[in-house]
Amino acid sequence: KAGVTQTPRYLIKTRGQQVTLSCSPISGHRSVSWYQQTPGQGLQFLFEYFSETQRNKGNFPGRFSGRQFSNSRSEMNVSTLELGDSALYLCASSSPGQRETQYFGPGTRLLVL
Amino acid sequence: AQTVTQSQPEMSVQEAETVTLSCTYDTSESDYYLFWYKQPPSRQMILVIRQEAYKQQNATENRFSVNFQKAAKSFSLKISDSQLGDAAMYFCAVNSGGSNYKLTFGKGTLLTVNP
């Protein structure tokens, strides 16, 4: 099976812009979670989608949003970018029978200038 | 709430030797899962090993094994016959499942393997 894929892999934006990141889960996986990784804060949970519904949300401002499509692909959107949004954004997917076990994609590196 | 503590920011090991990475955690749930992930310089997060808290038997995956002490809330990773390719950042994580399937990670341990 192909692994989790994320596009784009690298992104440079300026403050105030918005960005959309995409994640395609492993075939058959219906849960997609998003994490932000920064040197200062480490790995932090953003949100989880399961069967097109947001099931959990981390402690991030409303500028961070996401959605999931019927084919389980997910997108994450960040509006009004701030310098502090520069990070590695990781997407992970899990199967219906083992929702707790998450497999990660290669990540999208976002740099906000 | 879940917390994970990795007290060793950095560790080093000689090739072919054994190294143990420490992790302690806290969760109010009685049913949960513990994981070790490896993140090499490519930044790809790779699942190394998984432990179900209700199972007393320690998980093993080839050269990787864990020492799970539920009462002490301790979950250490042992890497045997260390290889150069094992060099990476290692993260311990807990997932309590239930209605909240989020992973909570420790700060990580950077493992260096010396030839």
Coordinates of C-alpha atoms in Angstrom, one line a residue, chain B residues 7-67:
Chain B
S7 CA 14.3 13.1 30.3
Q8 CA 17.2 12.5 27.9
P9 CA 17.5 15.2 25.3
E10 CA 20.5 13.4 23.7
M11 CA 22.0 9.9 23.8
S12 CA 24.8 8.3 22.0
V13 CA 25.7 4.6 21.4
Q14 CA 28.5 2.7 19.6
E15 CA 27.5 0.8 16.5
A16 CA 26.4 -2.8 17.5
E17 CA 25.9 -1.9 21.1
T18 CA 22.6 -1.6 23.0
V19 CA 20.9 1.6 24.1
T20 CA 17.8 2.4 26.2
L21 CA 15.7 5.5 25.8
S22 CA 13.5 6.5 28.7
C23 CA 10.0 7.8 28.8
T24 CA 7.4 8.4 31.5
Y25 CA 3.8 9.4 30.9
D26 CA 0.6 10.3 32.6
T27 CA -2.9 9.7 31.6
S28 CA -6.2 9.5 33.5
E29 CA -7.5 6.8 31.2
S30 CA -7.3 3.2 32.1
D31 CA -7.2 2.0 28.5
Y32 CA -4.5 3.6 26.3
Y33 CA -1.7 2.9 23.8
L34 CA 1.9 3.8 23.8
F35 CA 4.2 4.4 20.9
W36 CA 7.7 5.1 19.9
Y37 CA 8.3 7.0 16.7
K38 CA 11.5 7.7 14.9
Q39 CA 12.2 10.9 13.0
P40 CA 15.4 10.9 10.9
P41 CA 16.8 14.0 9.2
S42 CA 14.3 13.5 6.4
R43 CA 11.6 14.5 9.0
Q44 CA 9.4 11.6 8.1
M45 CA 7.9 10.3 11.3
I46 CA 8.2 6.5 11.4
L47 CA 6.3 4.2 13.8
V48 CA 8.8 2.0 15.6
I49 CA 6.8 0.1 18.1
R50 CA 3.3 0.0 19.7
Q51 CA 2.2 -1.2 23.1
E52 CA -1.4 -1.7 24.3
A53 CA -1.6 -0.8 28.0
Y54 CA -3.9 -3.7 28.8
K55 CA -1.3 -6.2 27.6
Q56 CA 1.4 -7.1 30.2
Q57 CA 3.7 -8.6 27.6
N58 CA 6.3 -6.1 26.3
A59 CA 6.2 -5.4 22.6
T60 CA 9.1 -6.3 20.4
E61 CA 9.9 -5.5 16.7
N62 CA 13.1 -7.1 15.6
R63 CA 15.9 -5.2 17.3
F64 CA 13.5 -2.9 19.1
S65 CA 11.8 -3.8 22.4
V66 CA 10.1 -1.9 25.2
N67 CA 10.0 -2.2 28.9

